Amino acid sequence: MEARIFFWEMMTQPGIPTLVHVAKLAGVSENTVSRVIRNKGAIAEVTRERVLAAIQTLGYVPNRAAGSLASSGSMLIGVLLPSLSNVVFPELLEGIHAALRQTSYQAMVGVTDYDEAQEEQILSSLLAWRPVAVITAGFDHTAKTRMMLDTSSLRVAEVMDIDGEPIDIAVGLSHRKAGYDTGRFLIERGYRRIGYVGHDWSADRRARHRYEGLRQALTDAGLGLVDEARAEGRSSATAGGEMLSALLRRQPSIDAVAFSNDDMATGGFFHCLSAGIAVRERLALFGFNGLEIGQALPLPLSTVRSNRFLIGKKAVETLLEHRMRPTERLVVDTGYEIVEGATA
Amino acid sequence: MEARIFFWEMMTQPGIPTLVHVAKLAGVSENTVSRVIRNKGAIAEVTRERVLAAIQTLGYVPNRAAGSLASSGSMLIGVLLPSLSNVVFPELLEGIHAALRQTSYQAMVGVTDYDEAQEEQILSSLLAWRPVAVITAGFDHTAKTRMMLDTSSLRVAEVMDIDGEPIDIAVGLSHRKAGYDTGRFLIERGYRRIGYVGHDWSADRRARHRYEGLRQALTDAGLGLVDEARAEGRSSATAGGEMLSALLRRQPSIDAVAFSNDDMATGGFFHCLSAGIAVRERLALFGFNGLEIGQALPLPLSTVRSNRFLIGKKAVETLLEHRMRPTERLVVDTGYEIVEGATA
DNA sequence: GAGAGATATGTTAGCGCTGAGATAGAAGAT
DNA sequence: ATCTTCTATCTCAGCGCTAACATATCTCTC
């Protein structure tokens, strides 16, 4: 069967135009059109313009599936996120998209819902599109997931967290160190009876690392955590308020509380407002993330700013630097910044 | 050149396994493997198991680009969002992903950054993957974007907003009506000197619709807006506080303020705290969206809950009901809910 | 003015999969 | 035993593109 379609047929064709149509209309070969599109090889200016005009009139959009198949290069980056409800992930994704904007790469996002079994399945369906790289939040993978990422030759960036051994590259910050610095900060400010309010970290290993860092700092200073309260579900302002209230009931003498993140701390702040507790004078509050909401509070929240946008951007940039996975594993520390605030 | 690869070659092949490899190993034809994978056509149980085992041992992942090309069905849904920094969009995306989870479809997201020129470009790169449907936030498109969506036969869902003429289907709520109901709510509660605090709505036509609805309600009640203050950039708690402060300086007699959304209202609440203004007794506050943060405030925010998650989910479900675009345009009203709260 | 080297374009064979149709064997009907 | 009808499988031609190579034309050299 002849695949070519003549001009008069093309005009009555209901289907989507292809290279053949453009080539026919411009009076050149398919390959020439392809080269114009990809800016590859020498093309006479007249030809280029003729082809561009044909593309324009037909409203031709190249079929990336065909391109990917033919060139075994997909221009896709797979992104594996545990959730989108926690603001940090959308922010990360914004950074990824921002970096991608300059390139002709596309992100393909999968949301695992903190479920490792789903992660496997979703990774499979991402890999089905043969991305050139995968960005995944954190180091928590099932053995099979790790195997898939490890054996495939694609570039892998594990982001947010650098307290672990990366498969290929890691971009983020040391949560353990951030937790440690939180402890140091509170100690230096003279707080001695320090408590902790957190959320369920079974799905959030970074929060646990911060907690561990915090404890280490206290231990190193000859102190200890007075008490702690951990909410069951995910972090939220509501949970932060409730947990703080519970903690203070048990330990009224606590003079500072480190929260697992800003959401929780914000809830803690609201609790203090309702309960008439003077923030900082009577009770210091410290968060993590540096969210806008914390800085908008009547007293700006003392916290650690982790730059999620930068992490996403940096991850993409670093991944795209080299197409091949280098033998050396790379760790990019995007750092963090202590925000003094007014609550601690 | 012969494309087949013999077993011993397959084992030394560094590349990704393909159907051919699986077929060889299972001792069947490629097509049989394909049918097993897609659960299509009659397959003897023994054969199926043999093929599945081969897939397992090779770690075979089907190449969707090839599949898409061969079957002209991509199992992809393009999603066009203006931004990810405003929580409502990640929430929408969560709904989309949740609905997609049950299916074998994948979302492919593009972020336009509220820029119509970029929208065109990003839509092009999404269409390059030949999605079966596109979900886009709102009705604001350039002529070219609209043309691309209109002429292509793919399904299109315009979401969040139903105050407009959809290309194919619209899923969301009437922001004009929500604004109107906000006005009614405040009037019924006895407020008479009502002000408005908003953000730059040049990129947020929904906020403008709510504003218009609000004004309509006031007009219908023989009232008017006492004054309004609009921040320049995007909405934020900080901006909400500043604008409320500015508004009250000009109009100290205002007894209720409708905010463009909960972020702004939260900032307004904080301003009242700092300025010692008794919320509700002296000044009522009303938001929009029903975000968690608003409900966690010491006084739960009075607001309108728009269910973004549901909108995303519903959009996907409705789109996937029929592969072909029906002649009738469809509007799905997901509604909203007035949250009485304690601030108005 | 023959050969070397650019420059611009054409030709052809796949990439990995699917859909339509062909085929072979078993089971049932006559 | 012959003809149907299934069921299970195979064969093969593309899908729309790109890479590699081939070809044609046009400069430059010496």
XYZ file of C-alpha atoms in Angstrom, chain A residues 60-333:
274
model
C 1.523 20.721 11.856
C 2.653 19.490 15.276
C 5.442 16.886 15.180
C 4.545 13.535 16.702
C 6.957 13.043 19.582
C 6.067 9.392 19.972
C 7.337 8.734 16.473
C 10.359 10.908 17.045
C 11.163 9.219 20.284
C 10.853 5.827 18.694
C 13.048 6.680 15.757
C 15.766 8.427 17.692
C 15.491 6.541 20.980
C 15.559 9.857 22.794
C 12.344 10.920 24.385
C 12.967 14.433 25.695
C 11.033 13.353 28.754
C 11.901 13.539 32.427
C 9.953 11.356 34.784
C 9.106 12.841 38.174
C 8.029 10.659 41.068
C 6.418 12.498 43.969
C 4.781 11.067 47.090
C 1.999 13.625 47.125
C 0.942 17.061 46.032
C -0.929 18.054 49.177
C 2.216 19.035 50.993
C 3.202 22.405 49.522
C 6.848 21.483 49.277
C 6.211 19.115 46.385
C 4.375 21.540 44.141
C 7.163 24.011 44.853
C 9.723 21.427 43.855
C 7.722 20.761 40.721
C 7.660 24.464 39.926
C 11.437 24.505 40.059
C 11.557 21.511 37.755
C 9.183 23.114 35.298
C 11.047 26.397 35.452
C 14.305 24.708 34.527
C 12.607 22.673 31.821
C 11.057 25.745 30.266
C 14.385 26.745 28.713
C 14.783 23.332 27.155
C 12.583 21.203 24.952
C 12.215 18.577 27.632
C 8.893 17.750 29.214
C 8.171 16.522 32.716
C 5.953 13.513 33.275
C 4.734 13.349 36.838
C 3.581 10.382 38.847
C 2.124 10.648 42.341
C 2.767 7.655 44.569
C 0.594 8.673 47.505
C 3.377 7.605 49.906
C 2.758 4.024 48.860
C 5.816 2.052 47.892
C 3.874 -0.575 46.002
C 2.286 2.167 43.929
C 5.666 3.715 43.410
C 6.766 0.590 41.594
C 3.734 0.544 39.408
C 3.904 4.226 38.616
C 7.600 4.066 37.894
C 6.862 1.310 35.409
C 4.346 3.410 33.585
C 6.764 6.331 33.542
C 9.554 4.133 32.214
C 7.195 2.963 29.495
C 7.702 6.381 27.931
C 11.473 5.924 28.041
C 12.401 9.127 29.832
C 16.030 10.163 29.741
C 16.019 10.882 33.445
C 13.959 10.370 36.569
C 13.640 12.692 39.542
C 12.362 11.142 42.714
C 11.797 12.600 46.157
C 13.975 10.934 48.738
C 15.711 7.630 49.038
C 12.810 5.470 50.129
C 12.320 2.899 47.450
C 11.339 -0.724 47.391
C 14.050 -3.140 46.357
C 12.393 -3.544 42.975
C 12.110 0.201 42.425
C 15.737 0.633 43.270
C 16.633 -2.177 40.924
C 14.669 -0.615 38.084
C 16.413 2.705 38.601
C 19.777 1.164 39.213
C 20.007 -1.169 36.256
C 18.443 1.122 33.688
C 21.072 3.436 32.367
C 18.952 6.546 32.740
C 19.973 9.440 34.903
C 18.400 9.476 38.343
C 18.155 12.383 40.749
C 17.010 11.741 44.282
C 15.975 15.082 45.663
C 15.081 16.981 48.859
C 17.327 14.877 50.973
C 21.077 14.246 50.897
C 21.340 12.079 54.013
C 21.770 8.877 52.079
C 23.692 7.097 49.347
C 22.417 8.233 45.948
C 21.959 5.937 42.954
C 23.240 8.639 40.653
C 22.856 12.161 41.989
C 21.228 13.659 45.068
C 20.090 17.274 45.305
C 18.820 18.805 48.491
C 19.842 19.501 52.002
C 20.878 17.559 55.044
C 17.809 17.369 57.203
C 19.835 15.879 59.988
C 22.069 18.922 59.942
C 19.105 21.282 59.729
C 17.648 19.583 62.796
C 20.964 19.898 64.556
C 21.137 23.604 63.759
C 17.600 24.027 65.047
C 18.764 22.598 68.350
C 21.844 24.825 68.407
C 19.754 27.877 67.633
C 17.380 27.246 70.529
C 20.197 26.460 72.938
C 22.132 29.585 71.986
C 19.046 31.665 72.583
C 19.006 30.367 76.126
C 16.155 27.884 75.941
C 16.752 24.840 78.097
C 13.443 23.041 78.438
C 12.860 22.076 74.842
C 9.988 19.983 73.504
C 9.105 18.552 70.106
C 5.822 18.463 68.215
C 5.681 16.384 65.087
C 3.555 14.360 62.741
C 3.636 10.783 61.578
C 7.021 10.359 59.976
C 6.605 6.811 58.786
C 6.056 8.355 55.394
C 8.358 11.309 55.974
C 11.835 10.175 56.711
C 13.161 13.707 56.347
C 11.152 14.828 59.375
C 12.661 11.967 61.325
C 16.145 13.035 60.325
C 15.501 16.547 61.521
C 14.237 15.127 64.780
C 17.357 13.020 65.161
C 19.571 16.011 64.432
C 17.698 18.032 67.009
C 18.187 15.373 69.664
C 21.859 15.125 68.807
C 22.311 18.859 69.314
C 20.607 18.659 72.687
C 22.656 15.657 73.728
C 25.887 17.355 72.631
C 24.939 20.284 74.855
C 24.276 18.037 77.801
C 20.542 18.528 77.474
C 17.711 16.294 76.413
C 14.271 16.607 74.910
C 11.858 17.305 77.762
C 8.947 15.682 75.976
C 7.435 15.205 72.580
C 3.996 14.821 70.999
C 3.413 13.326 67.613
C 0.189 13.510 65.633
C -0.984 10.416 63.847
C -1.691 11.572 60.321
C 0.028 13.994 58.027
C 1.154 17.394 59.161
C -1.406 20.160 59.387
C -1.960 23.374 61.307
C -4.835 21.768 63.170
C -2.685 18.854 64.278
C 0.064 21.247 65.331
C -2.277 23.127 67.624
C -3.725 19.998 69.165
C -0.374 18.387 69.743
C 1.097 21.505 71.301
C -1.848 21.711 73.623
C -1.370 18.071 74.641
C 2.345 18.552 75.149
C 1.928 21.599 77.361
C -0.652 19.837 79.464
C 1.936 17.189 80.258
C 4.906 19.525 80.521
C 3.866 23.066 81.424
C 7.460 24.049 82.114
C 8.603 23.683 78.503
C 10.066 26.960 77.231
C 10.609 26.143 73.547
C 9.072 23.791 71.006
C 10.580 22.617 67.752
C 7.910 21.592 65.270
C 8.311 19.079 62.475
C 7.474 21.823 59.983
C 5.884 25.229 59.480
C 2.355 23.887 59.088
C 2.536 22.330 62.499
C 4.246 25.397 63.959
C 1.579 27.688 62.557
C -1.072 25.620 64.305
C 1.034 25.858 67.447
C 1.114 29.601 67.096
C -2.667 29.723 66.834
C -2.960 27.601 69.935
C -0.798 30.066 71.840
C -3.033 32.893 70.654
C -6.181 31.144 71.826
C -4.637 29.987 75.095
C -3.133 33.372 75.831
C 0.439 32.091 75.848
C 2.987 34.799 75.105
C 4.995 33.501 72.192
C 8.765 33.759 72.730
C 8.515 35.370 76.176
C 6.795 32.361 77.643
C 7.152 29.810 74.846
C 9.408 29.831 71.804
C 8.238 28.223 68.550
C 10.447 26.955 65.762
C 9.375 25.467 62.436
C 10.869 24.109 59.265
C 10.472 25.021 55.581
C 10.169 28.779 55.575
C 6.673 28.892 54.084
C 5.020 32.182 53.270
C 2.285 31.629 55.837
C 4.791 31.409 58.671
C 6.341 34.716 57.679
C 2.946 36.355 57.465
C 2.028 35.547 61.067
C 1.762 38.536 63.435
C 5.139 37.340 64.722
C 7.171 35.961 61.812
C 7.956 32.337 62.517
C 11.506 31.323 63.384
C 12.286 28.525 61.006
C 14.687 26.998 58.506
C 14.198 27.910 54.901
C 14.742 25.003 52.537
C 14.626 26.126 48.966
C 12.398 23.609 47.204
C 12.197 25.595 43.993
C 15.978 25.722 43.782
C 16.238 22.012 44.452
C 13.950 21.214 41.524
C 15.752 23.612 39.244
C 19.183 22.400 40.239
C 18.189 18.772 39.843
C 17.101 19.307 36.259
C 20.157 21.377 35.406
C 22.535 18.851 36.863
C 20.794 15.934 35.197
C 20.857 17.551 31.795
C 24.524 18.417 32.017
C 25.515 14.934 30.983
C 23.340 12.416 29.214
C 25.348 9.491 30.484
C 25.463 8.533 34.100
C 28.930 9.316 35.411
C 30.753 6.705 37.472
C 31.048 9.158 40.350
C 27.931 9.730 42.398
C 27.212 13.391 42.892
C 25.694 15.152 45.869
C 24.512 18.719 45.394
C 23.908 20.486 48.677
